[in-house]
Amino acid sequence: MDLARTEVAPHEGTPHEGTPRKGTFRRGRARSAAVRFGLIAVPVAFFAVFFALPVAAIVARGLKVDGVWQFGRLLDVLGQSDIRHVLWFTTWQALASTALTLLIALPGAYVFARLDFPGKQILRAVVTVPFVLPTVVVGTAFLALVGRGGLLDELWGVRLDTTVWAILLAHVFFNYAVVVRTVGGLWSQLDPGQEEAARMLGASRLTAWRTVTLPALGPAVAAAALMVFLFTFTSFGVVQILGGPTFSTLEVEIYRQTSEIFDLSTAAVLTIVQFLAVGAILAVHAWTVRRRESALRLVDASVTARRPRGVGQWSLLAGVLVVIAVLLVLPLAVLVQRSLDAPDFGYYRALTSADGGVFLVPPIEAIGNSLQYAVVATAIAVLIGGLAAAALTRRDAGRFVRGFDALLMLPLGVSAVTVGFGFLIALDEPPLDLRSTWILVPLAQALVGVPFVVRTMLPVLRAVDQRLREAASVLGASPWRVWREVDLPMVRRALLIAAGFAFAVSLGEFGATVFIARPDNPTLPVAVARLLGRAGELNYGQAMALSTILMIVCAVALLVLERLRTDRTGEF
């Protein structure tokens, strides 16, 4: 029976006993408005205080002189030749990285979408591991592969750490999973019968794919390309480690201007430029996502994958396996091998002693610090992201709530360096004097985790039948009980996956944490960066050892996620 119709069905003569009166509707609307406000108020306050305020503080500090805005500084900074070079390199390398990633990863998307072979689930997890790895670990792994004394240097005397190729390949390594899972996820659900029908009408395999499958995949390819461009446009850890003094992106230049030159006005201008660029990228991405959600003939993904047939498919599968082995597995294997170069696990044992230099405590303590911070950051991200996702799925959500959806993605693209330094400037006076507290680090990490929580939970929450919530409300359940009895059982798995991703990205957050982590409580990425910044074989080996530990922790978390994953629980 349709509850939505039954509850308002009038009776001839006198009102039906079960028919809500006008006052009941008013109270219902008032309660709905209160629930909507309560759901969105906490996320809005969180982002206002811990994202908008720090960014505004760093911009104001750089562009305000004696209380007067100096907007002419914008043109002065952008007119500098070295800044124009940074802007050009940032854009050029992001475009090149995106094109190279699509070229290498699209065959992999086809293999995971259409072919069925032994070990496919494990290989899917292996492919996704690089995406959740901290950028510091990615940079360190490629340094061990292509840097001085690396594998290529030892075998053939070839070094790429001072060339742009090292950066481009590291970006492909990092973003390979974005294309495979975004494009492959849709590809696996496209009805293969449409392409087969085109071939029966005389079209060749290539023509059928170009005219039928490619247009259907277009929005997914565009969405993946925009995400890769966003991640590479704001690249920090990879360029910081592999680029050296030769190459600098906007993010690296903001860090240099802030922490080394102390030129806040230049850093503020670059922050504004990056903010505008990221806003434009996210606007285009939102448009492509809406296109992707348009009606397509989709089928169960489990029925589209088949065993490879013919020389072509077997050769493609072999080629993709070779790419995964060389591009994704080899750098991590070399990283582990370098960490074991010292006899008797010497680099690992050295982590247990303090050297009285950069570290005030033994580097091994960074493991415990990172785990504690990540747990707290995960709890914050799940709370804020869960409330935001619940607000976004309500049918009575207003324009402000729907617009807030796009704003949730900004922390992934806006300079984490700016956010971290902004924390130190904006959160140093009562009632928000947090500079000396430990909570500052997990708050910064949670900012990055919230978008992953929202993106993971939204598809599942939107799939919950609204009539179930309405029926529970009609029976007198409070909004909290409706969530606990109706929504929570259906989204529990998505909630666990969201928490896992928030935990993984919190472990690897580096751009903001490098400013606010105290010397006596370093995180793993900060400890790795500090060790790499010091000369000596022992420091290099300890950096490899810490990176290996961080990689293993992230990989274990991802393998747990892969066991929990369902096809309807987001793309990542």
Coordinates of C-alpha atoms in Angstrom, one line a residue, residues 3-570:
L3 CA 1.8 5.2 2.5
A4 CA 2.3 8.6 0.9
R5 CA -1.3 8.4 -0.4
T6 CA -2.9 6.7 2.6
E7 CA -1.8 9.3 5.1
V8 CA -3.5 12.2 3.3
A9 CA -6.6 10.4 1.9
P10 CA -9.7 12.5 2.9
H11 CA -13.0 11.0 4.1
E12 CA -16.3 12.3 3.0
G13 CA -18.0 14.5 5.6
T14 CA -15.6 14.5 8.6
P15 CA -11.8 14.2 8.5
H16 CA -10.6 10.7 8.6
E17 CA -9.0 9.6 11.9
G18 CA -5.7 8.8 10.3
T19 CA -5.6 12.0 8.2
P20 CA -3.1 14.6 9.6
R21 CA -4.7 17.9 10.3
K22 CA -3.3 21.2 9.0
G23 CA -1.5 21.8 12.3
T24 CA 0.2 18.4 11.9
F25 CA 1.5 19.4 8.5
R26 CA 2.9 22.6 9.9
R27 CA 4.6 20.8 12.8
G28 CA 6.0 18.3 10.2
R29 CA 7.4 21.0 8.1
A30 CA 8.8 22.8 11.1
R31 CA 10.4 19.6 12.3
S32 CA 11.8 18.8 8.8
A33 CA 13.3 22.3 8.6
A34 CA 14.9 21.9 12.0
V35 CA 16.3 18.5 11.0
R36 CA 17.7 19.9 7.8
F37 CA 19.3 22.9 9.7
G38 CA 20.7 20.5 12.3
L39 CA 22.3 18.3 9.7
I40 CA 24.0 21.0 7.7
A41 CA 24.9 23.4 10.6
V42 CA 27.7 21.3 12.0
P43 CA 29.5 20.7 8.6
V44 CA 29.1 24.4 7.6
A45 CA 30.5 25.5 11.0
F46 CA 33.4 23.1 10.7
F47 CA 34.4 24.2 7.2
A48 CA 33.9 27.9 8.1
V49 CA 36.2 27.7 11.1
F50 CA 38.8 25.2 9.9
F51 CA 38.9 25.8 6.2
A52 CA 37.5 29.2 5.2
L53 CA 39.0 31.1 8.2
P54 CA 42.6 29.8 7.8
V55 CA 42.6 30.5 4.0
A56 CA 41.1 33.9 4.5
A57 CA 43.7 34.7 7.3
I58 CA 46.7 33.8 5.1
V59 CA 45.3 35.8 2.2
A60 CA 44.5 38.8 4.4
R61 CA 47.9 38.7 6.0
G62 CA 49.6 38.8 2.6
L63 CA 47.5 41.4 0.9
K64 CA 46.6 43.8 3.7
V65 CA 49.0 46.5 4.7
D66 CA 48.0 48.8 7.6
G67 CA 44.4 47.7 7.2
V68 CA 44.3 48.5 3.5
W69 CA 44.0 45.9 0.8
Q70 CA 46.8 46.0 -1.7
F71 CA 45.2 44.4 -4.7
G72 CA 47.9 45.9 -7.0
R73 CA 50.1 43.2 -5.5
L74 CA 48.3 40.7 -7.7
L75 CA 49.5 42.2 -10.9
D76 CA 53.0 42.7 -9.5
V77 CA 53.4 39.1 -8.5
L78 CA 51.9 37.7 -11.7
G79 CA 54.2 39.9 -13.7
Q80 CA 57.3 38.3 -12.3
S81 CA 59.0 36.0 -14.9
D82 CA 59.8 33.3 -12.3
I83 CA 56.2 33.2 -11.1
R84 CA 54.9 33.0 -14.7
H85 CA 57.3 30.0 -15.2
V86 CA 55.8 28.3 -12.2
L87 CA 52.3 28.9 -13.5
W88 CA 53.2 27.5 -16.9
F89 CA 55.0 24.5 -15.5
T90 CA 52.1 23.7 -13.1
T91 CA 49.6 23.7 -16.0
W92 CA 51.8 22.0 -18.5
Q93 CA 52.9 19.1 -16.3
A94 CA 49.2 18.6 -15.2
L95 CA 48.1 18.4 -18.8
A96 CA 50.9 16.0 -19.7
S97 CA 50.4 13.9 -16.6
T98 CA 46.6 13.6 -17.4
A99 CA 47.2 12.6 -21.0
L100 CA 49.9 10.1 -20.1
T101 CA 47.7 8.6 -17.3
L102 CA 44.7 8.2 -19.7
L103 CA 46.9 6.6 -22.4
I104 CA 48.4 4.0 -20.0
A105 CA 45.3 3.4 -17.7
L106 CA 42.4 3.1 -20.2
P107 CA 43.5 -0.4 -21.4
G108 CA 43.6 -1.4 -17.7
A109 CA 40.1 0.0 -17.3
Y110 CA 38.9 -2.3 -20.1
V111 CA 40.7 -5.3 -18.6
F112 CA 39.1 -4.9 -15.2
A113 CA 35.7 -4.1 -16.7
R114 CA 35.3 -6.8 -19.4
L115 CA 37.8 -9.6 -18.6
D116 CA 37.6 -12.2 -15.9
F117 CA 40.8 -13.9 -14.8
P118 CA 42.2 -15.5 -11.6
G119 CA 43.5 -13.1 -9.0
K120 CA 41.4 -10.2 -10.3
Q121 CA 40.2 -8.9 -6.9
I122 CA 43.7 -9.0 -5.4
L123 CA 45.1 -7.2 -8.5
R124 CA 42.4 -4.6 -8.2
A125 CA 43.6 -3.9 -4.6
V126 CA 47.2 -3.7 -5.8
V127 CA 46.2 -1.2 -8.4
T128 CA 44.5 1.0 -5.8
V129 CA 47.3 0.9 -3.3
P130 CA 49.2 3.8 -4.9
F131 CA 46.2 6.1 -4.8
V132 CA 46.0 5.9 -1.0
L133 CA 49.7 6.1 -0.5
P134 CA 51.1 9.4 0.8
T135 CA 52.7 11.5 -1.9
V136 CA 55.9 11.5 0.2
V137 CA 56.1 7.7 -0.1
V138 CA 55.4 7.9 -3.8
G139 CA 58.2 10.4 -4.3
T140 CA 60.5 8.3 -2.1
A141 CA 59.7 5.1 -4.1
F142 CA 60.6 6.8 -7.4
L143 CA 63.7 8.3 -5.9
A144 CA 64.8 4.8 -5.0
L145 CA 64.0 3.7 -8.6
V146 CA 65.3 6.6 -10.7
G147 CA 67.4 8.8 -8.4
R148 CA 71.1 8.8 -7.6
G149 CA 72.1 5.3 -6.5
G150 CA 68.7 4.0 -7.6
L151 CA 68.0 0.9 -9.5
L152 CA 68.3 2.5 -13.0
D153 CA 71.5 4.3 -11.9
E154 CA 73.0 1.0 -10.7
L155 CA 72.0 -1.0 -13.8
W156 CA 72.5 1.4 -16.7
G157 CA 73.8 4.6 -15.1
V158 CA 70.5 6.4 -15.9
R159 CA 69.1 9.0 -13.6
L160 CA 65.7 10.7 -14.0
D161 CA 65.3 12.4 -10.7
T162 CA 66.3 15.8 -12.1
T163 CA 64.1 15.5 -15.2
V164 CA 60.4 16.1 -15.7
W165 CA 59.9 12.4 -16.6
A166 CA 60.3 11.3 -13.0
I167 CA 57.5 13.6 -12.0
L168 CA 55.2 12.5 -14.9
L169 CA 55.7 8.8 -14.2
A170 CA 55.1 9.3 -10.5
H171 CA 51.9 11.1 -11.3
V172 CA 50.8 8.2 -13.5
F173 CA 51.7 5.8 -10.7
F174 CA 49.6 7.8 -8.3
N175 CA 46.5 8.3 -10.5
Y176 CA 46.4 5.0 -12.4
A177 CA 43.6 3.8 -10.1
V178 CA 41.5 7.0 -10.6
V179 CA 41.0 6.1 -14.3
V180 CA 40.7 2.3 -13.8
R181 CA 38.0 2.6 -11.1
T182 CA 36.1 5.6 -12.5
V183 CA 36.0 4.6 -16.2
G184 CA 36.1 0.8 -15.5
G185 CA 33.3 1.1 -13.0
L186 CA 30.9 2.4 -15.7
W187 CA 32.4 0.3 -18.5
S188 CA 31.6 -2.9 -16.5
Q189 CA 27.9 -1.9 -16.4
L190 CA 27.4 -0.9 -20.0
D191 CA 25.3 -3.4 -21.9
P192 CA 27.7 -5.1 -24.4
G193 CA 24.7 -6.0 -26.5
Q194 CA 24.6 -2.5 -27.9
E195 CA 28.1 -2.9 -29.3
E196 CA 27.3 -6.4 -30.6
A197 CA 24.3 -5.0 -32.4
A198 CA 26.4 -2.5 -34.2
R199 CA 28.8 -5.2 -35.3
M200 CA 25.9 -7.3 -36.6
L201 CA 25.0 -4.4 -38.8
G202 CA 28.4 -4.5 -40.4
A203 CA 30.5 -2.2 -38.2
S204 CA 34.1 -3.3 -37.4
R205 CA 35.1 -3.8 -33.8
L206 CA 36.9 -0.5 -33.7
T207 CA 34.0 1.4 -35.4
A208 CA 31.5 -0.2 -33.0
W209 CA 33.6 0.8 -30.0
R210 CA 34.1 4.4 -31.4
T211 CA 30.5 5.0 -32.2
V212 CA 28.7 3.1 -29.4
T213 CA 30.9 2.5 -26.3
L214 CA 33.1 5.6 -26.4
P215 CA 30.3 8.2 -26.4
A216 CA 28.7 6.3 -23.4
L217 CA 32.1 6.4 -21.6
G218 CA 32.7 10.0 -22.5
P219 CA 31.4 11.6 -19.3
A220 CA 33.3 9.0 -17.1
V221 CA 36.5 9.6 -19.0
A222 CA 36.1 13.4 -18.7
A223 CA 35.4 13.0 -14.9
A224 CA 38.5 10.9 -14.4
A225 CA 40.6 13.2 -16.5
L226 CA 39.5 16.2 -14.5
M227 CA 40.2 14.5 -11.2
V228 CA 43.7 13.5 -12.4
F229 CA 44.3 17.1 -13.6
L230 CA 43.2 18.4 -10.2
F231 CA 45.5 16.1 -8.3
T232 CA 48.5 16.8 -10.5
F233 CA 47.8 20.5 -10.7
T234 CA 48.0 20.7 -6.9
S235 CA 50.9 18.2 -6.6
F236 CA 53.2 18.8 -3.7
G237 CA 55.0 15.9 -2.2
V238 CA 56.0 14.3 -5.5
V239 CA 57.3 17.5 -7.0
Q240 CA 59.0 18.5 -3.7
I241 CA 61.0 15.3 -3.6
L242 CA 61.6 14.6 -7.3
G243 CA 61.7 18.2 -8.7
G244 CA 64.4 19.5 -6.6
P245 CA 65.3 23.2 -7.2
T246 CA 64.6 22.9 -11.0
F247 CA 60.8 22.2 -11.0
S248 CA 58.2 23.9 -8.9
T249 CA 54.4 23.7 -9.0
L250 CA 52.1 26.3 -7.4
E251 CA 51.8 24.2 -4.3
V252 CA 55.6 23.9 -3.9
E253 CA 56.1 27.6 -4.6
I254 CA 53.5 28.5 -2.0
Y255 CA 55.4 26.4 0.5
R256 CA 58.7 27.9 -0.5
Q257 CA 57.4 31.5 -0.3
T258 CA 55.8 30.8 3.1
S259 CA 58.4 28.7 4.9
E260 CA 61.7 29.6 3.3
I261 CA 61.5 33.2 1.9
F262 CA 58.7 34.3 4.3
D263 CA 57.0 36.4 1.5
L264 CA 53.4 36.1 2.6
S265 CA 52.1 38.5 -0.1
T266 CA 53.4 36.4 -2.9
A267 CA 52.1 33.2 -1.2
A268 CA 48.7 34.9 -0.8
V269 CA 48.6 35.8 -4.5
L270 CA 49.5 32.3 -5.6
T271 CA 46.8 30.9 -3.2
I272 CA 44.2 33.1 -4.8
V273 CA 45.3 31.9 -8.3
Q274 CA 45.2 28.3 -7.2
F275 CA 41.8 28.7 -5.5
L276 CA 40.2 30.2 -8.7
A277 CA 41.7 27.5 -10.8
V278 CA 40.5 24.7 -8.5
G279 CA 37.1 26.2 -8.4
A280 CA 36.8 26.2 -12.2
I281 CA 38.0 22.6 -12.3
L282 CA 35.5 21.5 -9.7
A283 CA 32.7 23.3 -11.5
V284 CA 33.5 21.5 -14.8
H285 CA 33.8 18.2 -12.9
A286 CA 30.3 18.7 -11.3
W287 CA 28.9 19.2 -14.8
T288 CA 30.5 16.1 -16.1
V289 CA 29.2 14.1 -13.1
R290 CA 25.7 15.3 -13.9
R291 CA 26.1 14.1 -17.5
R292 CA 27.4 10.8 -16.3
E293 CA 24.3 10.3 -14.2
S294 CA 22.1 10.6 -17.2
A295 CA 20.1 7.6 -18.4
L296 CA 22.2 4.8 -19.8
R297 CA 21.4 1.1 -20.4
L298 CA 23.2 -0.4 -17.5
V299 CA 23.4 -4.1 -16.5
D300 CA 24.8 -6.1 -13.6
A301 CA 28.6 -5.8 -13.7
S302 CA 29.0 -9.5 -12.8
V303 CA 27.6 -10.6 -16.1
T304 CA 29.7 -8.5 -18.5
A305 CA 33.1 -9.8 -17.6
R306 CA 34.2 -12.9 -19.5
R307 CA 37.3 -15.0 -19.8
P308 CA 39.8 -13.6 -22.4
R309 CA 39.1 -14.9 -25.9
G310 CA 41.5 -14.8 -28.8
V311 CA 45.1 -13.6 -29.2
G312 CA 44.0 -9.9 -28.9
Q313 CA 42.4 -10.1 -25.5
W314 CA 45.1 -12.4 -24.1
S315 CA 47.8 -10.0 -25.4
L316 CA 46.0 -7.0 -23.9
L317 CA 45.7 -8.7 -20.5
A318 CA 49.4 -9.6 -20.7
G319 CA 50.3 -6.0 -21.6
V320 CA 48.3 -4.6 -18.7
L321 CA 49.9 -7.0 -16.3
V322 CA 53.4 -5.9 -17.5
V323 CA 52.4 -2.2 -17.0
I324 CA 51.2 -2.9 -13.5
A325 CA 54.3 -4.9 -12.6
V326 CA 56.7 -2.3 -14.0
L327 CA 55.0 1.0 -13.2
L328 CA 53.1 0.2 -10.0
V329 CA 54.8 -2.8 -8.3
L330 CA 58.5 -2.2 -9.2
P331 CA 58.9 1.2 -7.4
L332 CA 57.4 -0.2 -4.2
A333 CA 59.5 -3.3 -4.4
V334 CA 62.6 -1.2 -4.9
L335 CA 61.5 0.9 -1.9
V336 CA 61.3 -2.2 0.3
Q337 CA 64.7 -3.5 -1.0
R338 CA 66.4 -0.2 -0.2
S339 CA 65.1 -0.3 3.3
L340 CA 66.7 -3.7 3.8
D341 CA 70.2 -2.7 2.4
A342 CA 71.7 -2.5 5.8
P343 CA 72.6 -5.8 7.4
D344 CA 70.4 -7.1 10.3
F345 CA 67.6 -4.6 9.5
G346 CA 70.0 -1.8 10.5
Y347 CA 67.9 1.0 9.1
Y348 CA 64.8 -0.2 11.0
R349 CA 66.8 -0.6 14.2
A350 CA 68.2 3.0 13.8
L351 CA 64.6 4.3 13.9
T352 CA 64.5 3.5 17.6
S353 CA 67.2 6.0 18.7
A354 CA 67.0 9.8 18.8
D355 CA 69.9 11.6 17.2
G356 CA 69.5 14.9 19.0
G357 CA 69.2 16.7 15.6
V358 CA 66.0 17.1 13.6
F359 CA 64.1 14.7 15.9
L360 CA 63.6 15.3 19.6
V361 CA 62.3 11.7 19.9
P362 CA 63.2 8.4 18.1
P363 CA 61.7 8.4 14.6
I364 CA 59.9 5.2 15.4
E365 CA 57.5 7.2 17.6
A366 CA 56.1 8.8 14.4
I367 CA 54.2 5.5 13.8
G368 CA 52.2 5.7 17.0
N369 CA 51.7 9.5 16.5
S370 CA 50.3 8.9 13.0
L371 CA 48.0 6.1 14.0
Q372 CA 46.6 8.2 16.9
Y373 CA 46.1 11.3 14.8
A374 CA 44.5 9.2 12.0
V375 CA 42.0 7.6 14.4
V376 CA 40.8 11.0 15.7
A377 CA 40.8 12.5 12.2
T378 CA 38.7 9.5 11.0
A379 CA 36.1 10.0 13.7
I380 CA 35.9 13.7 12.9
A381 CA 35.7 13.1 9.1
V382 CA 33.0 10.4 9.5
L383 CA 30.9 12.7 11.7
I384 CA 31.2 15.8 9.5
G385 CA 31.0 13.9 6.2
G386 CA 28.1 11.7 7.4
L387 CA 26.0 14.7 8.5
A388 CA 26.8 16.5 5.2
A389 CA 25.8 13.4 3.1
A390 CA 22.6 13.0 5.1
A391 CA 21.7 16.6 4.4
L392 CA 22.5 16.3 0.7
T393 CA 20.2 13.3 0.3
R394 CA 17.1 15.0 1.8
R395 CA 14.4 15.8 -0.7
D396 CA 13.7 19.2 1.0
A397 CA 17.3 20.3 0.6
G398 CA 17.5 23.9 -0.5
R399 CA 19.9 25.5 -3.0
F400 CA 22.4 26.3 -0.3
V401 CA 22.6 22.7 0.8
R402 CA 23.0 21.5 -2.8
G403 CA 25.7 24.2 -3.4
F404 CA 27.5 23.0 -0.3
D405 CA 28.1 19.7 -2.1
A406 CA 30.7 21.4 -4.5
L407 CA 32.4 23.2 -1.6
L408 CA 33.1 19.9 0.1
M409 CA 35.6 19.1 -2.6
L410 CA 37.6 22.3 -2.2
P411 CA 40.0 20.9 0.4
L412 CA 41.2 18.3 -2.1
G413 CA 42.4 21.1 -4.4
V414 CA 43.1 24.2 -2.4
S415 CA 46.7 24.4 -1.1
A416 CA 47.1 22.3 2.0
V417 CA 50.2 24.3 2.7
T418 CA 48.0 27.5 2.9
V419 CA 45.6 25.7 5.2
G420 CA 48.4 24.5 7.5
F421 CA 50.1 27.9 7.7
G422 CA 46.6 29.5 8.1
F423 CA 46.0 27.3 11.1
L424 CA 49.0 28.8 12.8
I425 CA 47.8 32.4 12.0
A426 CA 44.1 32.1 12.5
L427 CA 43.9 29.7 15.5
D428 CA 46.2 31.4 17.9
E429 CA 43.7 33.6 19.9
P430 CA 40.9 32.7 22.3
P431 CA 38.4 31.2 21.9
L432 CA 40.2 29.3 19.1
D433 CA 43.7 29.2 20.5
L434 CA 44.7 25.7 19.3
R435 CA 48.3 26.2 18.2
S436 CA 49.7 24.4 21.2
T437 CA 47.2 21.5 21.2
W438 CA 47.5 18.1 19.6
I439 CA 44.0 18.3 18.1
L440 CA 45.3 20.7 15.4
V441 CA 46.8 17.9 13.3
P442 CA 43.8 15.6 13.1
L443 CA 41.6 18.6 12.3
A444 CA 43.7 19.4 9.3
Q445 CA 43.7 15.7 8.3
A446 CA 40.0 15.5 8.7
L447 CA 39.5 18.3 6.1
V448 CA 41.0 16.0 3.5
G449 CA 39.0 12.9 4.7
V450 CA 35.6 14.5 4.6
P451 CA 35.2 14.6 0.8
F452 CA 36.0 10.9 0.6
V453 CA 33.4 10.1 3.3
V454 CA 30.7 12.2 1.4
R455 CA 31.5 10.7 -2.0
T456 CA 31.4 7.1 -0.5
M457 CA 28.2 7.5 1.4
L458 CA 26.1 9.6 -1.0
P459 CA 25.3 6.9 -3.6
V460 CA 24.1 4.5 -0.9
L461 CA 22.1 7.1 1.0
R462 CA 20.4 8.2 -2.2
A463 CA 19.5 4.5 -2.9
V464 CA 17.5 4.2 0.4
D465 CA 13.8 4.3 -0.4
Q466 CA 12.3 7.6 0.9
R467 CA 9.0 5.8 1.7
L468 CA 10.7 3.8 4.4
R469 CA 11.8 7.0 6.2
E470 CA 8.3 8.5 5.7
A471 CA 6.6 5.4 7.1
A472 CA 8.8 5.4 10.2
S473 CA 8.0 9.1 10.7
V474 CA 4.3 8.5 10.4
L475 CA 4.6 5.8 13.1
G476 CA 6.0 8.4 15.4
A477 CA 9.8 7.7 15.1
S478 CA 12.1 10.7 15.8
P479 CA 14.6 11.8 13.1
W480 CA 17.4 10.1 15.1
R481 CA 15.5 6.9 15.4
V482 CA 14.6 7.0 11.7
W483 CA 18.4 7.3 11.0
R484 CA 19.2 4.5 13.4
E485 CA 16.5 2.1 12.4
V486 CA 16.2 2.7 8.6
D487 CA 19.4 4.4 7.2
L488 CA 22.1 2.9 9.4
P489 CA 21.5 -0.8 8.6
M490 CA 21.6 0.0 4.9
V491 CA 24.7 2.2 4.9
R492 CA 26.7 0.4 7.6
R493 CA 29.0 -1.1 5.0
A494 CA 29.5 2.2 3.2
L495 CA 30.2 3.9 6.5
L496 CA 33.0 1.4 7.3
I497 CA 34.5 1.9 3.8
A498 CA 34.3 5.7 4.3
A499 CA 36.0 5.4 7.6
G500 CA 38.8 3.3 6.0
F501 CA 39.5 5.8 3.3
A502 CA 39.4 8.7 5.8
F503 CA 42.0 6.7 7.9
A504 CA 44.2 6.0 4.9
V505 CA 44.3 9.6 3.6
S506 CA 44.8 11.0 7.1
L507 CA 47.8 8.8 7.5
G508 CA 49.3 10.3 4.4
E509 CA 48.4 14.0 4.8
F510 CA 51.6 16.0 4.4
G511 CA 51.0 19.6 3.1
A512 CA 49.2 21.0 6.1
T513 CA 50.8 18.6 8.7
V514 CA 54.3 19.7 7.9
F515 CA 53.5 23.1 9.3
I516 CA 51.6 22.1 12.5
A517 CA 53.2 18.8 13.6
R518 CA 55.4 19.5 16.6
P519 CA 59.0 18.4 16.6
D520 CA 58.4 16.1 19.5
N521 CA 55.3 14.5 17.8
P522 CA 56.1 14.1 14.1
T523 CA 53.8 12.1 11.8
L524 CA 55.2 9.5 9.4
P525 CA 55.1 11.7 6.2
V526 CA 56.8 14.6 8.1
A527 CA 59.4 12.3 9.5
V528 CA 60.2 10.8 6.0
A529 CA 60.5 14.3 4.5
R530 CA 62.8 15.4 7.3
L531 CA 65.1 12.4 6.9
L532 CA 65.2 12.9 3.1
G533 CA 66.2 16.5 3.7
R534 CA 69.4 15.5 5.5
A535 CA 72.5 14.2 3.9
G536 CA 73.9 10.7 4.8
E537 CA 73.2 7.1 3.9
L538 CA 71.7 6.4 7.3
N539 CA 69.1 9.1 7.0
Y540 CA 68.2 7.9 3.5
G541 CA 67.9 4.3 4.7
Q542 CA 65.7 5.4 7.6
A543 CA 63.5 7.3 5.2
M544 CA 63.1 4.2 3.1
A545 CA 62.3 2.1 6.2
L546 CA 59.6 4.6 7.5
S547 CA 58.1 4.8 4.0
T548 CA 57.9 1.0 3.8
I549 CA 56.1 0.9 7.2
L550 CA 53.7 3.6 6.0
M551 CA 53.1 1.8 2.7
I552 CA 52.3 -1.5 4.5
V553 CA 49.8 0.2 6.9
C554 CA 48.0 1.8 4.0
A555 CA 48.0 -1.4 1.9
V556 CA 46.5 -3.4 4.8
A557 CA 43.8 -0.8 5.3
L558 CA 43.0 -1.0 1.5
L559 CA 42.9 -4.8 1.5
V560 CA 40.3 -4.6 4.3
L561 CA 38.3 -2.0 2.2
E562 CA 38.4 -4.3 -0.8
R563 CA 36.8 -7.1 1.2
L564 CA 34.0 -4.6 2.3
R565 CA 33.6 -3.0 -1.1
T566 CA 30.4 -3.5 -3.1
D567 CA 29.7 -2.2 -6.6
R568 CA 27.2 0.3 -5.3
T569 CA 29.5 1.8 -2.7
G570 CA 31.1 4.6 -4.5

